Amino acid sequence: NAGVTQTPKFRVLKTGQSMTLLCAQDMNHEYMYWYRQDPGMGLRLIHYSVGEGTTAKGEVPDGYNVSRLKKQNFLLGLESAAPSQTSVYFCASSQQQGWRTEAFFGQGTRLTVV
Amino acid sequence: KQEVTQIPAALSVPEGENLVLNCSFTDSAIYNLQWFRQDPGKGLTSLLLIQSSQREQTSGRLNASLDKSSGRSTLYIAASQPGDSATYLCAVPNSNSGYALNFGKGTSLLVTP
């Protein structure tokens, strides 16, 4: 019962470095999401995908790119990390069936940019 | 834009008390409302999902109610225990962004022995 798995769990980057966060789900969900969580700001949507090969911008997309080449994976990339991207990143997936929409979350990736 | 607000931001109660957490939302055209629990440094665990047509949903000592017309939901925790200490988040899906969830900022609950 893996659900939604994020790797890595922790990472420290230097300003300007790049990295990719991986999200994998084994529930065959169509919809996947990346959020960031910051103190006092709550959870904010970065990018989302409504199916394999599709991506769309959320509330705070600047500085991030995403790809959904396979249905089960959703990658979040930082091309040139900035201290403002220090945050906890959560991936989620859901299967849209109207009111039955229920989201499942990964355990998070704690990223520090120094 | 759907705004989700949770009151209070923090709550401290002695063990055994019954308590109510509040969630309000500005757009009543919701599909459902979901309550989550988040322990420090951990991910989000789904507690309850209430359909838009439902009034209540129960799981063990937890009871969530939904009043769409007034834009409110409450999470009732009966006979609180120290293990209930966590942050509780409510969220509603936004159909304009792939049903991504709009979250409140949460209520941080501390149950003291």
PDB file of C-alpha atoms in Angstrom:
ATOM      1  CA  ASN A   1       0.000   0.000   0.000  1.00  0.00           C
ATOM      2  CA  ALA A   2       2.579   2.589  -1.114  1.00  0.00           C
ATOM      3  CA  GLY A   3       0.069   5.271  -2.213  1.00  0.00           C
ATOM      4  CA  VAL A   4       2.024   8.433  -3.052  1.00  0.00           C
ATOM      5  CA  THR A   5       5.804   8.309  -2.671  1.00  0.00           C
ATOM      6  CA  GLN A   6       8.109  11.302  -2.834  1.00  0.00           C
ATOM      7  CA  THR A   7      11.872  11.264  -3.229  1.00  0.00           C
ATOM      8  CA  PRO A   8      14.032  12.614  -1.777  1.00  0.00           C
ATOM      9  CA  LYS A   9      12.706  13.352   1.703  1.00  0.00           C
ATOM     10  CA  PHE A  10      15.329  15.978   2.511  1.00  0.00           C
ATOM     11  CA  ARG A  11      17.694  18.034   0.393  1.00  0.00           C
ATOM     12  CA  VAL A  12      20.001  21.003   0.834  1.00  0.00           C
ATOM     13  CA  LEU A  13      20.877  22.981  -2.277  1.00  0.00           C
ATOM     14  CA  LYS A  14      23.147  25.894  -2.922  1.00  0.00           C
ATOM     15  CA  THR A  15      21.698  28.925  -4.660  1.00  0.00           C
ATOM     16  CA  GLY A  16      21.749  28.389  -8.401  1.00  0.00           C
ATOM     17  CA  GLN A  17      21.841  24.607  -8.284  1.00  0.00           C
ATOM     18  CA  SER A  18      19.188  22.514  -9.947  1.00  0.00           C
ATOM     19  CA  MET A  19      17.290  19.462  -8.808  1.00  0.00           C
ATOM     20  CA  THR A  20      14.296  17.291  -9.568  1.00  0.00           C
ATOM     21  CA  LEU A  21      11.738  16.030  -7.077  1.00  0.00           C
ATOM     22  CA  LEU A  22      10.027  12.780  -7.995  1.00  0.00           C
ATOM     23  CA  CYS A  23       6.478  11.833  -7.137  1.00  0.00           C
ATOM     24  CA  ALA A  24       5.153   8.358  -7.844  1.00  0.00           C
ATOM     25  CA  GLN A  25       1.645   7.026  -7.246  1.00  0.00           C
ATOM     26  CA  ASP A  26       0.417   3.465  -7.578  1.00  0.00           C
ATOM     27  CA  MET A  27      -3.340   4.129  -7.512  1.00  0.00           C
ATOM     28  CA  ASN A  28      -3.708   4.720 -11.268  1.00  0.00           C
ATOM     29  CA  HIS A  29      -4.908   8.274 -10.583  1.00  0.00           C
ATOM     30  CA  GLU A  30      -5.311  10.673 -13.464  1.00  0.00           C
ATOM     31  CA  TYR A  31      -4.741  13.877 -11.501  1.00  0.00           C
ATOM     32  CA  MET A  32      -1.519  14.829  -9.774  1.00  0.00           C
ATOM     33  CA  TYR A  33      -0.409  17.990  -7.957  1.00  0.00           C
ATOM     34  CA  TRP A  34       2.593  19.717  -6.465  1.00  0.00           C
ATOM     35  CA  TYR A  35       2.118  22.030  -3.469  1.00  0.00           C
ATOM     36  CA  ARG A  36       4.496  23.946  -1.293  1.00  0.00           C
ATOM     37  CA  GLN A  37       3.889  24.596   2.388  1.00  0.00           C
ATOM     38  CA  ASP A  38       5.351  27.610   4.142  1.00  0.00           C
ATOM     39  CA  PRO A  39       4.792  28.923   7.680  1.00  0.00           C
ATOM     40  CA  GLY A  40       1.910  31.367   7.743  1.00  0.00           C
ATOM     41  CA  MET A  41       1.094  30.763   4.068  1.00  0.00           C
ATOM     42  CA  GLY A  42      -0.496  27.352   4.190  1.00  0.00           C
ATOM     43  CA  LEU A  43      -0.394  24.985   1.232  1.00  0.00           C
ATOM     44  CA  ARG A  44      -0.210  26.570  -2.200  1.00  0.00           C
ATOM     45  CA  LEU A  45      -0.531  24.889  -5.570  1.00  0.00           C
ATOM     46  CA  ILE A  46       2.560  25.056  -7.801  1.00  0.00           C
ATOM     47  CA  HIS A  47       1.595  22.956 -10.842  1.00  0.00           C
ATOM     48  CA  TYR A  48      -0.863  20.225 -11.606  1.00  0.00           C
ATOM     49  CA  SER A  49      -1.591  17.587 -14.214  1.00  0.00           C
ATOM     50  CA  VAL A  50      -4.941  16.208 -15.347  1.00  0.00           C
ATOM     51  CA  GLY A  51      -3.445  13.240 -17.168  1.00  0.00           C
ATOM     52  CA  GLU A  52      -0.369  11.738 -18.743  1.00  0.00           C
ATOM     53  CA  GLY A  53       1.394  14.255 -20.975  1.00  0.00           C
ATOM     54  CA  THR A  54      -0.460  17.293 -19.553  1.00  0.00           C
ATOM     55  CA  THR A  55       0.640  19.985 -17.119  1.00  0.00           C
ATOM     56  CA  ALA A  56      -0.776  23.318 -15.984  1.00  0.00           C
ATOM     57  CA  LYS A  57       0.239  26.209 -13.751  1.00  0.00           C
ATOM     58  CA  GLY A  58      -1.124  26.669 -10.295  1.00  0.00           C
ATOM     59  CA  GLU A  59      -0.986  29.604  -7.919  1.00  0.00           C
ATOM     60  CA  VAL A  60       2.820  29.892  -7.536  1.00  0.00           C
ATOM     61  CA  PRO A  61       4.481  28.369 -10.646  1.00  0.00           C
ATOM     62  CA  ASP A  62       7.427  30.756 -11.126  1.00  0.00           C
ATOM     63  CA  GLY A  63      10.837  29.113 -10.828  1.00  0.00           C
ATOM     64  CA  TYR A  64       9.469  25.587 -11.269  1.00  0.00           C
ATOM     65  CA  ASN A  65       8.891  23.234 -14.172  1.00  0.00           C
ATOM     66  CA  VAL A  66       7.053  19.924 -14.252  1.00  0.00           C
ATOM     67  CA  SER A  67       6.665  16.888 -16.462  1.00  0.00           C
ATOM     68  CA  ARG A  68       4.199  13.996 -16.590  1.00  0.00           C
ATOM     69  CA  LEU A  69       5.690  11.589 -19.105  1.00  0.00           C
ATOM     70  CA  LYS A  70       4.194   8.550 -17.371  1.00  0.00           C
ATOM     71  CA  LYS A  71       0.811   8.414 -15.688  1.00  0.00           C
ATOM     72  CA  GLN A  72       2.252   7.269 -12.376  1.00  0.00           C
ATOM     73  CA  ASN A  73       5.018   9.885 -12.134  1.00  0.00           C
ATOM     74  CA  PHE A  74       4.983  13.656 -11.720  1.00  0.00           C
ATOM     75  CA  LEU A  75       8.345  15.435 -11.631  1.00  0.00           C
ATOM     76  CA  LEU A  76       8.993  18.889 -10.196  1.00  0.00           C
ATOM     77  CA  GLY A  77      12.141  20.649 -11.338  1.00  0.00           C
ATOM     78  CA  LEU A  78      14.021  23.633 -10.000  1.00  0.00           C
ATOM     79  CA  GLU A  79      16.382  24.909 -12.682  1.00  0.00           C
ATOM     80  CA  SER A  80      18.179  27.526 -10.576  1.00  0.00           C
ATOM     81  CA  ALA A  81      17.302  27.267  -6.910  1.00  0.00           C
ATOM     82  CA  ALA A  82      16.752  30.421  -4.854  1.00  0.00           C
ATOM     83  CA  PRO A  83      16.494  30.820  -1.054  1.00  0.00           C
ATOM     84  CA  SER A  84      12.817  31.763  -1.537  1.00  0.00           C
ATOM     85  CA  GLN A  85      12.239  28.177  -2.659  1.00  0.00           C
ATOM     86  CA  THR A  86      13.140  26.852   0.766  1.00  0.00           C
ATOM     87  CA  SER A  87       9.959  25.045   1.702  1.00  0.00           C
ATOM     88  CA  VAL A  88       8.287  21.719   2.248  1.00  0.00           C
ATOM     89  CA  TYR A  89       6.980  20.266  -0.993  1.00  0.00           C
ATOM     90  CA  PHE A  90       4.034  17.899  -1.149  1.00  0.00           C
ATOM     91  CA  CYS A  91       2.811  15.820  -4.013  1.00  0.00           C
ATOM     92  CA  ALA A  92      -0.769  14.585  -4.194  1.00  0.00           C
ATOM     93  CA  SER A  93      -2.926  12.545  -6.517  1.00  0.00           C
ATOM     94  CA  SER A  94      -6.648  12.060  -6.979  1.00  0.00           C
ATOM     95  CA  GLN A  95      -9.185  10.388  -9.214  1.00  0.00           C
ATOM     96  CA  GLN A  96     -11.908  12.782 -10.268  1.00  0.00           C
ATOM     97  CA  GLN A  97     -15.384  11.436  -9.879  1.00  0.00           C
ATOM     98  CA  GLY A  98     -17.292  14.571  -8.957  1.00  0.00           C
ATOM     99  CA  TRP A  99     -18.044  14.519  -5.294  1.00  0.00           C
ATOM    100  CA  ARG A 100     -15.922  11.420  -4.826  1.00  0.00           C
ATOM    101  CA  THR A 101     -12.761  13.429  -5.438  1.00  0.00           C
ATOM    102  CA  GLU A 102     -10.393  12.497  -2.639  1.00  0.00           C
ATOM    103  CA  ALA A 103      -6.777  13.544  -2.560  1.00  0.00           C
ATOM    104  CA  PHE A 104      -3.910  11.473  -1.208  1.00  0.00           C
ATOM    105  CA  PHE A 105      -0.633  13.046  -0.201  1.00  0.00           C
ATOM    106  CA  GLY A 106       2.986  12.019  -0.075  1.00  0.00           C
ATOM    107  CA  GLN A 107       5.121  12.478   3.028  1.00  0.00           C
ATOM    108  CA  GLY A 108       6.779  15.625   1.741  1.00  0.00           C
ATOM    109  CA  THR A 109      10.239  16.801   0.719  1.00  0.00           C
ATOM    110  CA  ARG A 110      11.961  19.318   2.961  1.00  0.00           C
ATOM    111  CA  LEU A 111      14.143  21.526   0.759  1.00  0.00           C
ATOM    112  CA  THR A 112      16.601  24.101   2.045  1.00  0.00           C
ATOM    113  CA  VAL A 113      18.332  26.474  -0.354  1.00  0.00           C
ATOM    114  CA  VAL A 114      21.381  28.208   1.107  1.00  0.00           C
TER     115      VAL A 114
ATOM    116  CA  LYS B   1     -11.299  32.740  -5.890  1.00  0.00           C
ATOM    117  CA  GLN B   2     -12.318  30.318  -3.203  1.00  0.00           C
ATOM    118  CA  GLU B   3     -11.037  31.404   0.206  1.00  0.00           C
ATOM    119  CA  VAL B   4     -10.876  28.906   3.048  1.00  0.00           C
ATOM    120  CA  THR B   5     -10.537  30.144   6.627  1.00  0.00           C
ATOM    121  CA  GLN B   6     -10.003  28.166   9.805  1.00  0.00           C
ATOM    122  CA  ILE B   7     -10.690  29.413  13.288  1.00  0.00           C
ATOM    123  CA  PRO B   8      -9.074  29.249  15.777  1.00  0.00           C
ATOM    124  CA  ALA B   9      -5.487  29.193  14.522  1.00  0.00           C
ATOM    125  CA  ALA B  10      -4.397  27.439  17.705  1.00  0.00           C
ATOM    126  CA  LEU B  11      -6.183  25.652  20.513  1.00  0.00           C
ATOM    127  CA  SER B  12      -5.012  24.090  23.762  1.00  0.00           C
ATOM    128  CA  VAL B  13      -7.339  21.873  25.788  1.00  0.00           C
ATOM    129  CA  PRO B  14      -6.992  19.401  28.647  1.00  0.00           C
ATOM    130  CA  GLU B  15      -7.380  15.736  27.911  1.00  0.00           C
ATOM    131  CA  GLY B  16     -10.953  14.484  27.844  1.00  0.00           C
ATOM    132  CA  GLU B  17     -12.583  17.643  26.554  1.00  0.00           C
ATOM    133  CA  ASN B  18     -14.854  17.684  23.540  1.00  0.00           C
ATOM    134  CA  LEU B  19     -13.833  20.317  21.027  1.00  0.00           C
ATOM    135  CA  VAL B  20     -14.910  21.932  17.766  1.00  0.00           C
ATOM    136  CA  LEU B  21     -12.735  23.181  14.950  1.00  0.00           C
ATOM    137  CA  ASN B  22     -14.231  25.568  12.418  1.00  0.00           C
ATOM    138  CA  CYS B  23     -13.765  25.939   8.677  1.00  0.00           C
ATOM    139  CA  SER B  24     -15.458  28.471   6.416  1.00  0.00           C
ATOM    140  CA  PHE B  25     -15.358  28.878   2.641  1.00  0.00           C
ATOM    141  CA  THR B  26     -16.514  31.709   0.398  1.00  0.00           C
ATOM    142  CA  ASP B  27     -17.894  29.831  -2.615  1.00  0.00           C
ATOM    143  CA  SER B  28     -20.668  27.418  -1.700  1.00  0.00           C
ATOM    144  CA  ALA B  29     -20.496  25.605  -5.072  1.00  0.00           C
ATOM    145  CA  ILE B  30     -18.268  22.829  -3.757  1.00  0.00           C
ATOM    146  CA  TYR B  31     -18.112  19.140  -4.661  1.00  0.00           C
ATOM    147  CA  ASN B  32     -17.003  18.079  -1.225  1.00  0.00           C
ATOM    148  CA  LEU B  33     -14.907  19.117   1.755  1.00  0.00           C
ATOM    149  CA  GLN B  34     -11.994  17.171   3.144  1.00  0.00           C
ATOM    150  CA  TRP B  35     -10.461  17.301   6.631  1.00  0.00           C
ATOM    151  CA  PHE B  36      -6.809  16.372   7.090  1.00  0.00           C
ATOM    152  CA  ARG B  37      -4.493  15.866  10.004  1.00  0.00           C
ATOM    153  CA  GLN B  38      -0.823  16.845   9.846  1.00  0.00           C
ATOM    154  CA  ASP B  39       1.688  15.857  12.513  1.00  0.00           C
ATOM    155  CA  PRO B  40       4.839  17.997  12.874  1.00  0.00           C
ATOM    156  CA  GLY B  41       7.277  17.303  10.074  1.00  0.00           C
ATOM    157  CA  LYS B  42       4.941  14.814   8.452  1.00  0.00           C
ATOM    158  CA  GLY B  43       2.583  14.591   5.517  1.00  0.00           C
ATOM    159  CA  LEU B  44      -1.189  15.012   5.397  1.00  0.00           C
ATOM    160  CA  THR B  45      -3.490  12.228   6.473  1.00  0.00           C
ATOM    161  CA  SER B  46      -7.072  12.330   5.242  1.00  0.00           C
ATOM    162  CA  LEU B  47      -9.561  12.106   8.110  1.00  0.00           C
ATOM    163  CA  LEU B  48     -12.976  12.653   6.582  1.00  0.00           C
ATOM    164  CA  LEU B  49     -14.487  13.483   3.212  1.00  0.00           C
ATOM    165  CA  ILE B  50     -17.970  14.992   3.149  1.00  0.00           C
ATOM    166  CA  GLN B  51     -19.939  15.017  -0.060  1.00  0.00           C
ATOM    167  CA  SER B  52     -21.648  18.270  -1.009  1.00  0.00           C
ATOM    168  CA  SER B  53     -25.035  16.568  -0.508  1.00  0.00           C
ATOM    169  CA  GLN B  54     -24.157  15.264   2.962  1.00  0.00           C
ATOM    170  CA  ARG B  55     -24.647  17.012   6.270  1.00  0.00           C
ATOM    171  CA  GLU B  56     -22.389  14.849   8.417  1.00  0.00           C
ATOM    172  CA  GLN B  57     -19.651  12.248   8.255  1.00  0.00           C
ATOM    173  CA  THR B  58     -18.331  10.254  11.199  1.00  0.00           C
ATOM    174  CA  SER B  59     -15.197   8.247  11.880  1.00  0.00           C
ATOM    175  CA  GLY B  60     -14.619   7.027  15.408  1.00  0.00           C
ATOM    176  CA  ARG B  61     -14.402  10.028  17.749  1.00  0.00           C
ATOM    177  CA  LEU B  62     -14.481  12.446  14.819  1.00  0.00           C
ATOM    178  CA  ASN B  63     -17.596  13.993  13.369  1.00  0.00           C
ATOM    179  CA  ALA B  64     -17.567  16.495  10.534  1.00  0.00           C
ATOM    180  CA  SER B  65     -20.559  18.548   9.520  1.00  0.00           C
ATOM    181  CA  LEU B  66     -21.159  20.591   6.394  1.00  0.00           C
ATOM    182  CA  ASP B  67     -23.526  23.497   5.774  1.00  0.00           C
ATOM    183  CA  LYS B  68     -23.032  24.534   2.163  1.00  0.00           C
ATOM    184  CA  SER B  69     -25.515  27.389   2.251  1.00  0.00           C
ATOM    185  CA  SER B  70     -23.641  29.159   5.037  1.00  0.00           C
ATOM    186  CA  GLY B  71     -20.201  28.097   3.770  1.00  0.00           C
ATOM    187  CA  ARG B  72     -19.217  26.324   6.972  1.00  0.00           C
ATOM    188  CA  SER B  73     -17.891  23.018   8.192  1.00  0.00           C
ATOM    189  CA  THR B  74     -17.032  21.900  11.690  1.00  0.00           C
ATOM    190  CA  LEU B  75     -14.867  19.064  12.934  1.00  0.00           C
ATOM    191  CA  TYR B  76     -15.971  17.745  16.295  1.00  0.00           C
ATOM    192  CA  ILE B  77     -13.494  15.698  18.326  1.00  0.00           C
ATOM    193  CA  ALA B  78     -14.981  13.811  21.252  1.00  0.00           C
ATOM    194  CA  ALA B  79     -13.074  12.931  24.412  1.00  0.00           C
ATOM    195  CA  SER B  80      -9.810  14.417  23.200  1.00  0.00           C
ATOM    196  CA  GLN B  81      -6.525  12.597  23.853  1.00  0.00           C
ATOM    197  CA  PRO B  82      -2.879  13.775  23.806  1.00  0.00           C
ATOM    198  CA  GLY B  83      -2.441  11.718  20.623  1.00  0.00           C
ATOM    199  CA  ASP B  84      -4.911  14.056  18.909  1.00  0.00           C
ATOM    200  CA  SER B  85      -2.350  16.855  19.100  1.00  0.00           C
ATOM    201  CA  ALA B  86      -1.641  17.907  15.516  1.00  0.00           C
ATOM    202  CA  THR B  87      -2.595  20.514  12.948  1.00  0.00           C
ATOM    203  CA  TYR B  88      -5.995  20.040  11.355  1.00  0.00           C
ATOM    204  CA  LEU B  89      -6.605  21.316   7.854  1.00  0.00           C
ATOM    205  CA  CYS B  90      -9.771  21.628   5.833  1.00  0.00           C
ATOM    206  CA  ALA B  91      -9.808  21.861   2.053  1.00  0.00           C
ATOM    207  CA  VAL B  92     -12.205  22.108  -0.877  1.00  0.00           C
ATOM    208  CA  PRO B  93     -11.467  21.172  -4.511  1.00  0.00           C
ATOM    209  CA  ASN B  94     -11.253  23.876  -7.148  1.00  0.00           C
ATOM    210  CA  SER B  95     -12.683  22.737 -10.490  1.00  0.00           C
ATOM    211  CA  ASN B  96     -10.811  25.577 -12.245  1.00  0.00           C
ATOM    212  CA  SER B  97      -7.429  24.038 -11.418  1.00  0.00           C
ATOM    213  CA  GLY B  98      -7.925  20.341 -11.962  1.00  0.00           C
ATOM    214  CA  TYR B  99      -9.765  19.926  -8.688  1.00  0.00           C
ATOM    215  CA  ALA B 100      -6.663  20.927  -6.742  1.00  0.00           C
ATOM    216  CA  LEU B 101      -7.451  21.607  -3.114  1.00  0.00           C
ATOM    217  CA  ASN B 102      -7.800  25.066  -1.625  1.00  0.00           C
ATOM    218  CA  PHE B 103      -6.605  24.768   1.946  1.00  0.00           C
ATOM    219  CA  GLY B 104      -7.231  26.714   5.083  1.00  0.00           C
ATOM    220  CA  LYS B 105      -4.154  27.562   7.143  1.00  0.00           C
ATOM    221  CA  GLY B 106      -5.080  25.048   9.771  1.00  0.00           C
ATOM    222  CA  THR B 107      -5.815  24.826  13.467  1.00  0.00           C
ATOM    223  CA  SER B 108      -2.920  23.715  15.645  1.00  0.00           C
ATOM    224  CA  LEU B 109      -4.332  21.572  18.444  1.00  0.00           C
ATOM    225  CA  LEU B 110      -2.553  20.705  21.668  1.00  0.00           C
ATOM    226  CA  VAL B 111      -4.190  18.273  24.068  1.00  0.00           C
ATOM    227  CA  THR B 112      -2.480  18.275  27.440  1.00  0.00           C
ATOM    228  CA  PRO B 113      -2.484  15.278  29.815  1.00  0.00           C
TER     229      PRO B 113
END
